[in-house]
CSV table of N, CA and C in Angstrom, one decimal:
chain,number,residue,atom,x,y,z
A,1,MET,N,-8.2,47.6,8.2
A,1,MET,CA,-8.3,46.2,8.7
A,1,MET,C,-9.8,45.9,8.9
A,2,ASN,N,-10.2,44.7,8.3
A,2,ASN,CA,-11.5,44.2,8.5
A,2,ASN,C,-11.7,43.5,9.8
A,3,THR,N,-12.7,43.7,10.5
A,3,THR,CA,-13.0,43.0,11.7
A,3,THR,C,-14.3,42.2,11.6
A,4,VAL,N,-14.4,41.1,12.3
A,4,VAL,CA,-15.7,40.3,12.3
A,4,VAL,C,-16.4,40.5,13.6
A,5,ASN,N,-17.6,41.0,13.5
A,5,ASN,CA,-18.5,41.0,14.7
A,5,ASN,C,-19.4,39.9,14.6
A,6,ASN,N,-19.7,39.3,15.7
A,6,ASN,CA,-20.7,38.2,15.7
A,6,ASN,C,-21.7,38.4,16.8
A,7,THR,N,-22.9,38.0,16.5
A,7,THR,CA,-24.0,38.0,17.5
A,7,THR,C,-24.5,36.5,17.7
A,8,SER,N,-25.0,36.2,18.8
A,8,SER,CA,-25.4,34.9,19.2
A,8,SER,C,-26.8,34.9,19.7
A,9,PHE,N,-27.6,33.9,19.3
A,9,PHE,CA,-29.0,33.8,19.8
A,9,PHE,C,-29.4,32.4,19.8
A,10,PRO,N,-30.3,32.0,20.7
A,10,PRO,CA,-30.7,30.6,20.8
A,10,PRO,C,-31.5,30.1,19.6
A,11,LEU,N,-31.4,28.8,19.4
A,11,LEU,CA,-32.2,28.1,18.3
A,11,LEU,C,-33.0,27.0,19.0
A,12,ASP,N,-34.0,26.5,18.2
A,12,ASP,CA,-34.8,25.4,18.6
A,12,ASP,C,-34.0,24.1,18.5
A,13,ALA,N,-33.6,23.5,19.6
A,13,ALA,CA,-32.7,22.4,19.6
A,13,ALA,C,-33.3,21.2,18.8
A,14,ALA,N,-34.6,21.0,19.0
A,14,ALA,CA,-35.3,19.9,18.3
A,14,ALA,C,-35.3,20.0,16.8
A,15,ALA,N,-35.5,21.2,16.4
A,15,ALA,CA,-35.5,21.5,14.9
A,15,ALA,C,-34.1,21.3,14.3
A,16,LEU,N,-33.0,21.8,15.0
A,16,LEU,CA,-31.7,21.6,14.5
A,16,LEU,C,-31.3,20.1,14.6
A,17,THR,N,-31.7,19.4,15.6
A,17,THR,CA,-31.5,17.9,15.7
A,17,THR,C,-32.1,17.2,14.5
A,18,ALA,N,-33.3,17.6,14.2
A,18,ALA,CA,-34.0,17.0,13.0
A,18,ALA,C,-33.3,17.3,11.7
A,19,GLU,N,-32.8,18.5,11.6
A,19,GLU,CA,-32.0,18.9,10.4
A,19,GLU,C,-30.8,18.0,10.2
A,20,ILE,N,-30.0,17.9,11.3
A,20,ILE,CA,-28.8,17.1,11.3
A,20,ILE,C,-29.1,15.6,11.1
A,21,THR,N,-30.1,15.1,11.7
A,21,THR,CA,-30.4,13.7,11.5
A,21,THR,C,-30.8,13.4,10.1
A,22,THR,N,-31.5,14.3,9.4
A,22,THR,CA,-31.8,14.2,8.0
A,22,THR,C,-30.5,14.2,7.2
A,23,MET,N,-29.5,15.0,7.5
A,23,MET,CA,-28.3,15.1,6.8
A,23,MET,C,-27.5,13.7,7.0
A,24,LEU,N,-27.5,13.2,8.2
A,24,LEU,CA,-26.8,11.9,8.4
A,24,LEU,C,-27.4,10.8,7.6
A,25,ALA,N,-28.8,10.8,7.5
A,25,ALA,CA,-29.4,9.7,6.8
A,25,ALA,C,-29.3,9.9,5.3
A,26,ALA,N,-29.1,11.1,4.8
A,26,ALA,CA,-29.0,11.3,3.4
A,26,ALA,C,-27.6,11.2,2.8
A,27,ASN,N,-26.6,11.3,3.7
A,27,ASN,CA,-25.2,11.3,3.3
A,27,ASN,C,-24.5,10.2,4.0
A,28,ARG,N,-24.2,9.1,3.4
A,28,ARG,CA,-23.7,7.9,4.1
A,28,ARG,C,-22.2,7.7,4.1
A,29,ILE,N,-21.5,8.7,3.5
A,29,ILE,CA,-20.0,8.6,3.5
A,29,ILE,C,-19.5,9.9,4.2
A,30,TRP,N,-18.9,9.8,5.3
A,30,TRP,CA,-18.4,11.0,6.1
A,30,TRP,C,-16.9,10.8,6.3
A,31,VAL,N,-16.2,11.8,6.6
A,31,VAL,CA,-14.8,11.8,6.9
A,31,VAL,C,-14.6,11.7,8.4
A,32,LEU,N,-13.9,10.6,8.8
A,32,LEU,CA,-13.6,10.4,10.3
A,32,LEU,C,-12.2,10.8,10.6
A,33,ALA,N,-12.0,11.6,11.6
A,33,ALA,CA,-10.7,12.0,12.0
A,33,ALA,C,-10.4,11.4,13.4
A,34,THR,N,-9.3,10.8,13.6
A,34,THR,CA,-8.9,10.2,14.8
A,34,THR,C,-7.5,10.7,15.2
A,35,SER,N,-7.1,10.6,16.4
A,35,SER,CA,-5.7,11.0,16.8
A,35,SER,C,-5.2,10.2,18.0
A,36,SER,N,-3.9,10.1,18.1
A,36,SER,CA,-3.3,9.6,19.3
A,36,SER,C,-1.8,9.9,19.1
A,37,GLU,N,-1.1,10.0,20.3
A,37,GLU,CA,0.4,10.2,20.3
A,37,GLU,C,0.8,11.2,19.2
A,38,ASP,N,0.2,12.4,19.2
A,38,ASP,CA,0.6,13.4,18.3
A,38,ASP,C,0.4,13.1,16.8
A,39,ARG,N,-0.4,12.1,16.5
A,39,ARG,CA,-0.6,11.8,15.1
A,39,ARG,C,-2.1,11.9,14.8
A,40,VAL,N,-2.5,12.7,13.8
A,40,VAL,CA,-3.9,12.8,13.4
A,40,VAL,C,-4.0,12.2,12.1
A,41,SER,N,-5.1,11.5,11.9
A,41,SER,CA,-5.4,10.9,10.6
A,41,SER,C,-6.9,11.0,10.2
A,42,ALA,N,-7.2,11.0,9.0
A,42,ALA,CA,-8.6,11.1,8.5
A,42,ALA,C,-8.8,10.2,7.3
A,43,ARG,N,-10.1,9.7,7.2
A,43,ARG,CA,-10.4,8.9,6.1
A,43,ARG,C,-11.9,8.9,5.9
A,44,SER,N,-12.4,8.5,4.7
A,44,SER,CA,-13.8,8.4,4.5
A,44,SER,C,-14.3,7.1,5.1
A,45,MET,N,-15.5,7.2,5.7
A,45,MET,CA,-16.1,6.0,6.3
A,45,MET,C,-17.6,5.9,5.8
A,46,SER,N,-18.0,4.6,5.7
A,46,SER,CA,-19.4,4.4,5.4
A,46,SER,C,-20.1,4.3,6.7
A,47,ILE,N,-21.1,5.2,6.9
A,47,ILE,CA,-21.8,5.3,8.2
A,47,ILE,C,-23.3,5.0,8.1
A,48,ILE,N,-23.9,4.7,9.2
A,48,ILE,CA,-25.3,4.7,9.4
A,48,ILE,C,-25.6,5.5,10.6
A,49,ASN,N,-26.8,5.9,10.9
A,49,ASN,CA,-27.1,6.6,12.1
A,49,ASN,C,-28.4,6.1,12.7
A,50,ASP,N,-28.5,6.4,14.0
A,50,ASP,CA,-29.7,6.1,14.8
A,50,ASP,C,-29.9,7.5,15.5
A,51,GLY,N,-30.7,8.3,15.0
A,51,GLY,CA,-30.8,9.7,15.5
A,51,GLY,C,-29.5,10.4,15.2
A,52,LEU,N,-28.9,11.0,16.2
A,52,LEU,CA,-27.6,11.6,16.1
A,52,LEU,C,-26.4,10.7,16.2
A,53,ASP,N,-26.7,9.5,16.8
A,53,ASP,CA,-25.6,8.5,17.0
A,53,ASP,C,-25.2,8.0,15.6
A,54,ILE,N,-23.8,7.9,15.4
A,54,ILE,CA,-23.3,7.5,14.2
A,54,ILE,C,-22.6,6.2,14.4
A,55,TRP,N,-22.8,5.2,13.5
A,55,TRP,CA,-22.3,3.9,13.6
A,55,TRP,C,-21.5,3.5,12.4
A,56,PHE,N,-20.5,2.7,12.5
A,56,PHE,CA,-19.7,2.2,11.4
A,56,PHE,C,-18.9,1.0,11.9
A,57,GLU,N,-18.3,0.3,11.0
A,57,GLU,CA,-17.5,-0.8,11.4
A,57,GLU,C,-16.0,-0.6,10.8
A,58,MET,N,-15.1,-1.2,11.5
A,58,MET,CA,-13.7,-1.0,11.2
A,58,MET,C,-12.9,-2.2,11.7
A,59,ARG,N,-11.7,-2.3,11.2
A,59,ARG,CA,-10.8,-3.3,11.8
A,59,ARG,C,-10.1,-2.7,13.0
A,60,SER,N,-10.2,-3.3,14.1
A,60,SER,CA,-9.6,-2.8,15.4
A,60,SER,C,-8.1,-2.6,15.3
A,61,THR,N,-7.5,-3.4,14.5
A,61,THR,CA,-6.0,-3.3,14.4
A,61,THR,C,-5.5,-2.3,13.4
A,62,ASP,N,-6.4,-1.7,12.6
A,62,ASP,CA,-5.9,-0.6,11.7
A,62,ASP,C,-5.6,0.7,12.5
A,63,LEU,N,-5.0,1.6,11.8
A,63,LEU,CA,-4.6,2.9,12.5
A,63,LEU,C,-5.8,3.5,13.2
A,64,LYS,N,-6.9,3.6,12.5
A,64,LYS,CA,-8.1,4.3,13.2
A,64,LYS,C,-8.5,3.5,14.4
A,65,GLY,N,-8.5,2.2,14.3
A,65,GLY,CA,-8.9,1.4,15.5
A,65,GLY,C,-7.9,1.5,16.6
A,66,ARG,N,-6.6,1.5,16.3
A,66,ARG,CA,-5.6,1.8,17.4
A,66,ARG,C,-5.8,3.2,18.0
A,67,GLN,N,-6.0,4.2,17.2
A,67,GLN,CA,-6.1,5.5,17.7
A,67,GLN,C,-7.4,5.7,18.5
A,68,ILE,N,-8.5,5.1,18.1
A,68,ILE,CA,-9.7,5.2,18.9
A,68,ILE,C,-9.6,4.5,20.3
A,69,GLN,N,-8.9,3.3,20.3
A,69,GLN,CA,-8.6,2.7,21.5
A,69,GLN,C,-7.8,3.5,22.5
A,70,ALA,N,-6.8,4.3,21.9
A,70,ALA,CA,-6.0,5.1,22.7
A,70,ALA,C,-6.7,6.4,23.1
A,71,ASN,N,-7.5,7.0,22.2
A,71,ASN,CA,-8.2,8.3,22.4
A,71,ASN,C,-9.5,8.2,21.7
A,72,PRO,N,-10.6,8.0,22.5
A,72,PRO,CA,-11.9,7.8,21.9
A,72,PRO,C,-12.6,9.1,21.4
A,73,ARG,N,-11.9,10.3,21.5
A,73,ARG,CA,-12.4,11.5,21.0
A,73,ARG,C,-12.2,11.6,19.5
A,74,VAL,N,-13.2,11.7,18.7
A,74,VAL,CA,-13.1,11.7,17.3
A,74,VAL,C,-13.9,12.9,16.7
A,75,ALA,N,-13.7,13.1,15.4
A,75,ALA,CA,-14.5,14.1,14.7
A,75,ALA,C,-14.9,13.5,13.3
A,76,LEU,N,-16.1,13.9,12.9
A,76,LEU,CA,-16.6,13.6,11.6
A,76,LEU,C,-17.0,14.8,10.9
A,77,CYS,N,-16.9,14.8,9.5
A,77,CYS,CA,-17.4,16.0,8.8
A,77,CYS,C,-17.9,15.5,7.4
A,78,TRP,N,-18.8,16.3,6.9
A,78,TRP,CA,-19.3,16.2,5.6
A,78,TRP,C,-19.8,17.5,5.2
A,79,ASN,N,-19.4,18.0,4.0
A,79,ASN,CA,-19.8,19.3,3.5
A,79,ASN,C,-19.6,20.4,4.6
A,80,ASN,N,-20.7,21.0,5.0
A,80,ASN,CA,-20.6,22.1,6.0
A,80,ASN,C,-20.9,21.7,7.4
A,81,VAL,N,-20.9,20.4,7.7
A,81,VAL,CA,-21.2,19.9,9.0
A,81,VAL,C,-20.0,19.3,9.7
A,82,GLN,N,-19.7,19.7,10.9
A,82,GLN,CA,-18.6,19.1,11.7
A,82,GLN,C,-19.2,18.5,13.0
A,83,ILE,N,-18.8,17.3,13.3
A,83,ILE,CA,-19.3,16.6,14.5
A,83,ILE,C,-18.1,16.2,15.4
A,84,GLU,N,-18.1,16.6,16.6
A,84,GLU,CA,-17.1,16.1,17.6
A,84,GLU,C,-17.8,15.2,18.6
A,85,GLY,N,-17.2,14.1,18.9
A,85,GLY,CA,-17.9,13.1,19.8
A,85,GLY,C,-16.9,12.1,20.4
A,86,ARG,N,-17.5,11.1,21.0
A,86,ARG,CA,-16.8,10.1,21.7
A,86,ARG,C,-17.1,8.8,21.1
A,87,ALA,N,-16.1,8.0,20.6
A,87,ALA,CA,-16.4,6.7,20.0
A,87,ALA,C,-16.3,5.6,21.0
A,88,GLU,N,-17.2,4.6,20.8
A,88,GLU,CA,-17.2,3.4,21.7
A,88,GLU,C,-17.2,2.2,20.8
A,89,ILE,N,-16.2,1.3,21.1
A,89,ILE,CA,-16.0,0.1,20.3
A,89,ILE,C,-17.0,-1.0,21.0
A,90,LEU,N,-17.8,-1.5,20.2
A,90,LEU,CA,-18.9,-2.4,20.7
A,90,LEU,C,-18.7,-3.9,20.3
A,91,GLY,N,-17.6,-4.3,19.8
A,91,GLY,CA,-17.3,-5.7,19.5
A,91,GLY,C,-17.7,-6.0,18.1
A,92,ASN,N,-17.5,-7.3,17.7
A,92,ASN,CA,-17.8,-7.7,16.4
A,92,ASN,C,-19.3,-7.8,16.2
A,93,ALA,N,-19.8,-7.4,15.1
A,93,ALA,CA,-21.2,-7.3,14.8
A,93,ALA,C,-21.9,-8.7,14.9
A,94,HIS,N,-21.2,-9.8,14.6
A,94,HIS,CA,-21.7,-11.1,14.6
A,94,HIS,C,-21.5,-11.8,15.9
A,95,ALA,N,-20.8,-11.3,16.8
A,95,ALA,CA,-20.5,-11.9,18.1
A,95,ALA,C,-20.7,-10.8,19.2
A,96,PRO,N,-21.9,-10.3,19.2
A,96,PRO,CA,-22.2,-9.2,20.2
A,96,PRO,C,-22.0,-9.6,21.6
A,97,SER,N,-21.5,-8.6,22.4
A,97,SER,CA,-21.4,-8.8,23.8
A,97,SER,C,-22.8,-8.8,24.4
A,98,PRO,N,-23.0,-9.4,25.5
A,98,PRO,CA,-24.3,-9.4,26.2
A,98,PRO,C,-24.8,-8.0,26.5
A,99,ALA,N,-23.8,-7.1,26.8
A,99,ALA,CA,-24.2,-5.7,27.1
A,99,ALA,C,-24.7,-4.9,25.9
A,100,ASN,N,-24.4,-5.4,24.7
A,100,ASN,CA,-24.8,-4.7,23.5
A,100,ASN,C,-25.4,-5.5,22.4
A,101,ALA,N,-26.0,-6.6,22.8
A,101,ALA,CA,-26.6,-7.6,21.8
A,101,ALA,C,-27.6,-6.9,20.9
A,102,ALA,N,-28.5,-6.1,21.5
A,102,ALA,CA,-29.6,-5.5,20.7
A,102,ALA,C,-29.0,-4.4,19.8
A,103,GLY,N,-28.0,-3.7,20.2
A,103,GLY,CA,-27.4,-2.7,19.4
A,103,GLY,C,-26.7,-3.3,18.2
A,104,ASN,N,-25.9,-4.3,18.4
A,104,ASN,CA,-25.2,-5.0,17.3
A,104,ASN,C,-26.2,-5.6,16.3
A,105,ALA,N,-27.3,-6.2,16.8
A,105,ALA,CA,-28.3,-6.8,15.9
A,105,ALA,C,-28.9,-5.7,15.1
A,106,TRP,N,-29.2,-4.6,15.7
A,106,TRP,CA,-29.7,-3.4,14.9
A,106,TRP,C,-28.7,-3.0,13.8
A,107,PHE,N,-27.4,-2.9,14.2
A,107,PHE,CA,-26.4,-2.5,13.3
A,107,PHE,C,-26.3,-3.5,12.1
A,108,CYS,N,-26.3,-4.8,12.4
A,108,CYS,CA,-26.3,-5.7,11.3
A,108,CYS,C,-27.4,-5.5,10.3
A,109,ARG,N,-28.6,-5.4,10.8
A,109,ARG,CA,-29.7,-5.2,9.9
A,109,ARG,C,-29.6,-3.9,9.1
A,110,GLU,N,-29.3,-2.8,9.8
A,110,GLU,CA,-29.3,-1.5,9.1
A,110,GLU,C,-28.1,-1.3,8.2
A,111,TYR,N,-26.9,-1.7,8.7
A,111,TYR,CA,-25.7,-1.6,7.8
A,111,TYR,C,-25.8,-2.4,6.6
A,112,ALA,N,-26.3,-3.6,6.7
A,112,ALA,CA,-26.5,-4.5,5.6
A,112,ALA,C,-27.5,-3.9,4.6
A,113,ARG,N,-28.5,-3.2,5.1
A,113,ARG,CA,-29.5,-2.6,4.2
A,113,ARG,C,-28.9,-1.4,3.4
A,114,VAL,N,-28.1,-0.6,4.1
A,114,VAL,CA,-27.6,0.7,3.6
A,114,VAL,C,-26.3,0.4,2.8
A,115,HIS,N,-25.4,-0.4,3.3
A,115,HIS,CA,-24.1,-0.7,2.7
A,115,HIS,C,-24.0,-2.2,2.5
A,116,PRO,N,-24.8,-2.8,1.7
A,116,PRO,CA,-24.8,-4.3,1.5
A,116,PRO,C,-23.4,-4.9,1.1
A,117,ASP,N,-22.8,-4.2,0.1
A,117,ASP,CA,-21.5,-4.8,-0.4
A,117,ASP,C,-20.4,-4.7,0.7
A,118,GLY,N,-20.3,-3.5,1.4
A,118,GLY,CA,-19.4,-3.4,2.5
A,118,GLY,C,-19.6,-4.3,3.6
A,119,PHE,N,-20.9,-4.5,4.0
A,119,PHE,CA,-21.2,-5.4,5.1
A,119,PHE,C,-20.8,-6.8,4.7
A,120,ARG,N,-21.1,-7.2,3.5
A,120,ARG,CA,-20.8,-8.6,3.1
A,120,ARG,C,-19.3,-8.8,3.0
A,121,ARG,N,-18.6,-7.8,2.6
A,121,ARG,CA,-17.1,-8.0,2.4
A,121,ARG,C,-16.4,-8.0,3.7
A,122,TRP,N,-16.8,-7.1,4.7
A,122,TRP,CA,-15.9,-6.8,5.8
A,122,TRP,C,-16.4,-7.4,7.2
A,123,SER,N,-17.7,-7.5,7.4
A,123,SER,CA,-18.2,-7.7,8.7
A,123,SER,C,-17.8,-9.0,9.4
A,124,THR,N,-17.4,-10.0,8.6
A,124,THR,CA,-17.1,-11.3,9.2
A,124,THR,C,-15.6,-11.4,9.5
A,125,PHE,N,-14.8,-10.4,9.1
A,125,PHE,CA,-13.3,-10.5,9.3
A,125,PHE,C,-13.0,-10.5,10.8
A,126,GLU,N,-12.0,-11.3,11.1
A,126,GLU,CA,-11.5,-11.2,12.5
A,126,GLU,C,-11.0,-9.8,12.8
A,127,GLY,N,-11.3,-9.3,13.9
A,127,GLY,CA,-10.9,-8.0,14.3
A,127,GLY,C,-11.8,-6.9,13.8
A,128,GLU,N,-12.8,-7.2,13.0
A,128,GLU,CA,-13.7,-6.2,12.6
A,128,GLU,C,-14.7,-5.9,13.7
A,129,VAL,N,-14.9,-4.6,14.0
A,129,VAL,CA,-15.7,-4.2,15.2
A,129,VAL,C,-16.7,-3.1,14.8
A,130,VAL,N,-17.8,-3.1,15.5
A,130,VAL,CA,-18.8,-2.0,15.4
A,130,VAL,C,-18.4,-0.9,16.3
A,131,VAL,N,-18.5,0.4,15.8
A,131,VAL,CA,-18.2,1.6,16.6
A,131,VAL,C,-19.4,2.5,16.6
A,132,ARG,N,-19.8,3.0,17.7
A,132,ARG,CA,-20.8,4.0,17.8
A,132,ARG,C,-20.2,5.3,18.3
A,133,VAL,N,-20.5,6.4,17.6
A,133,VAL,CA,-20.0,7.7,18.0
A,133,VAL,C,-21.2,8.5,18.6
A,134,ARG,N,-21.1,9.0,19.8
A,134,ARG,CA,-22.1,9.8,20.4
A,134,ARG,C,-21.6,11.3,20.3
A,135,PRO,N,-22.3,12.1,19.5
A,135,PRO,CA,-21.9,13.4,19.3
A,135,PRO,C,-22.0,14.3,20.6
A,136,GLU,N,-21.0,15.1,20.8
A,136,GLU,CA,-21.0,16.1,21.9
A,136,GLU,C,-21.1,17.5,21.5
A,137,LEU,N,-20.7,17.8,20.2
A,137,LEU,CA,-20.8,19.2,19.7
A,137,LEU,C,-21.0,19.0,18.2
A,138,ILE,N,-22.0,19.7,17.6
A,138,ILE,CA,-22.2,19.6,16.2
A,138,ILE,C,-22.3,21.1,15.7
A,139,THR,N,-21.6,21.4,14.6
A,139,THR,CA,-21.7,22.8,14.1
A,139,THR,C,-22.0,22.7,12.6
A,140,LEU,N,-22.7,23.7,12.1
A,140,LEU,CA,-23.1,23.8,10.7
A,140,LEU,C,-22.8,25.2,10.2
A,141,TRP,N,-22.1,25.4,9.1
A,141,TRP,CA,-21.9,26.7,8.5
A,141,TRP,C,-23.0,26.9,7.5
A,142,LYS,N,-23.6,28.0,7.5
A,142,LYS,CA,-24.7,28.3,6.5
A,142,LYS,C,-24.6,29.8,6.0
A,143,TYR,N,-25.2,30.0,4.9
A,143,TYR,CA,-25.4,31.4,4.4
A,143,TYR,C,-26.8,31.6,4.3
A,144,LEU,N,-27.3,32.6,5.0
A,144,LEU,CA,-28.7,33.0,5.0
A,144,LEU,C,-28.8,34.4,4.4
A,145,SER,N,-29.4,34.6,3.3
A,145,SER,CA,-29.4,35.9,2.6
A,145,SER,C,-28.1,36.6,2.6
A,146,ASP,N,-27.1,35.8,2.1
A,146,ASP,CA,-25.7,36.3,2.0
A,146,ASP,C,-25.0,36.6,3.3
A,147,GLN,N,-25.6,36.2,4.4
A,147,GLN,CA,-25.0,36.4,5.7
A,147,GLN,C,-24.5,35.0,6.2
A,148,ALA,N,-23.2,35.0,6.6
A,148,ALA,CA,-22.6,33.8,7.2
A,148,ALA,C,-23.1,33.6,8.6
A,149,VAL,N,-23.6,32.4,8.9
A,149,VAL,CA,-24.0,32.0,10.2
A,149,VAL,C,-23.4,30.6,10.5
A,150,ARG,N,-23.3,30.3,11.8
A,150,ARG,CA,-22.9,29.0,12.2
A,150,ARG,C,-23.8,28.6,13.3
A,151,ASP,N,-24.5,27.4,13.1
A,151,ASP,CA,-25.4,26.8,14.1
A,151,ASP,C,-24.6,25.8,14.9
A,152,PHE,N,-24.9,25.8,16.2
A,152,PHE,CA,-24.2,24.9,17.1
A,152,PHE,C,-25.3,24.1,17.9
A,153,LEU,N,-25.0,22.8,18.1
A,153,LEU,CA,-25.9,21.9,18.8
A,153,LEU,C,-25.0,21.1,19.8
A,154,ILE,N,-25.4,21.2,21.1
A,154,ILE,CA,-24.9,20.3,22.1
A,154,ILE,C,-26.1,19.4,22.4
A,155,PRO,N,-26.0,18.1,21.8
A,155,PRO,CA,-27.2,17.2,21.9
A,155,PRO,C,-27.7,17.0,23.3
A,156,GLY,N,-29.1,17.1,23.3
A,156,GLY,CA,-29.8,17.0,24.6
A,156,GLY,C,-29.7,18.2,25.5
A,157,GLU,N,-29.0,19.2,25.1
A,157,GLU,CA,-28.9,20.4,26.0
A,157,GLU,C,-29.4,21.7,25.3
A,158,ARG,N,-28.7,22.2,24.3
A,158,ARG,CA,-29.1,23.5,23.7
A,158,ARG,C,-28.5,23.6,22.3
A,159,ALA,N,-29.1,24.6,21.6
A,159,ALA,CA,-28.7,25.0,20.3
A,159,ALA,C,-28.6,26.5,20.2
A,160,TRP,N,-27.7,27.0,19.4
A,160,TRP,CA,-27.6,28.5,19.2
A,160,TRP,C,-27.0,28.8,17.8
A,161,ARG,N,-27.2,30.0,17.4
A,161,ARG,CA,-26.7,30.5,16.1
A,161,ARG,C,-25.8,31.7,16.4
A,162,GLU,N,-24.7,31.7,15.7
A,162,GLU,CA,-23.8,32.9,15.7
A,162,GLU,C,-23.9,33.4,14.3
A,163,ALA,N,-24.2,34.7,14.2
A,163,ALA,CA,-24.2,35.4,12.9
A,163,ALA,C,-23.0,36.3,12.8
A,164,TYR,N,-22.3,36.2,11.7
A,164,TYR,CA,-21.1,37.0,11.5
A,164,TYR,C,-21.4,38.2,10.6
A,165,LEU,N,-21.2,39.3,11.2
A,165,LEU,CA,-21.5,40.6,10.5
A,165,LEU,C,-20.3,41.2,9.8
């Protein structure tokens, strides 16, 4: 029987944050998983980022919108990166609330630059809302010299690596 032994050691949180931020900026389609009432669903989403924060727009009445309203805990993944976080619905991009006027204005500029066709097609629909996901745990699987490792980041707190022997 094979057993897996793992060792853990701290990483530079700023360096891992920079690595993940670069991945977010370079890969604009991520899979978003949502859940509520014992139903889990996932779909590809066009995203933008501001540091580690992930932004997208969606129809609030679609399944993902209803699930986020019921349970703001979401996950996103791309390739070897998994992100767990909390989603916040910030209102329509073109009718920002006073509490988030600056954020929605930023979203309109940046999303229109990165996803011009999607922004033009969807952002003015009734019920379309801006969502910001604030990551709480990010993990990356890597192979370093044929050794499997997993990097972990709790944003603003700490980072560590587990090496699997």
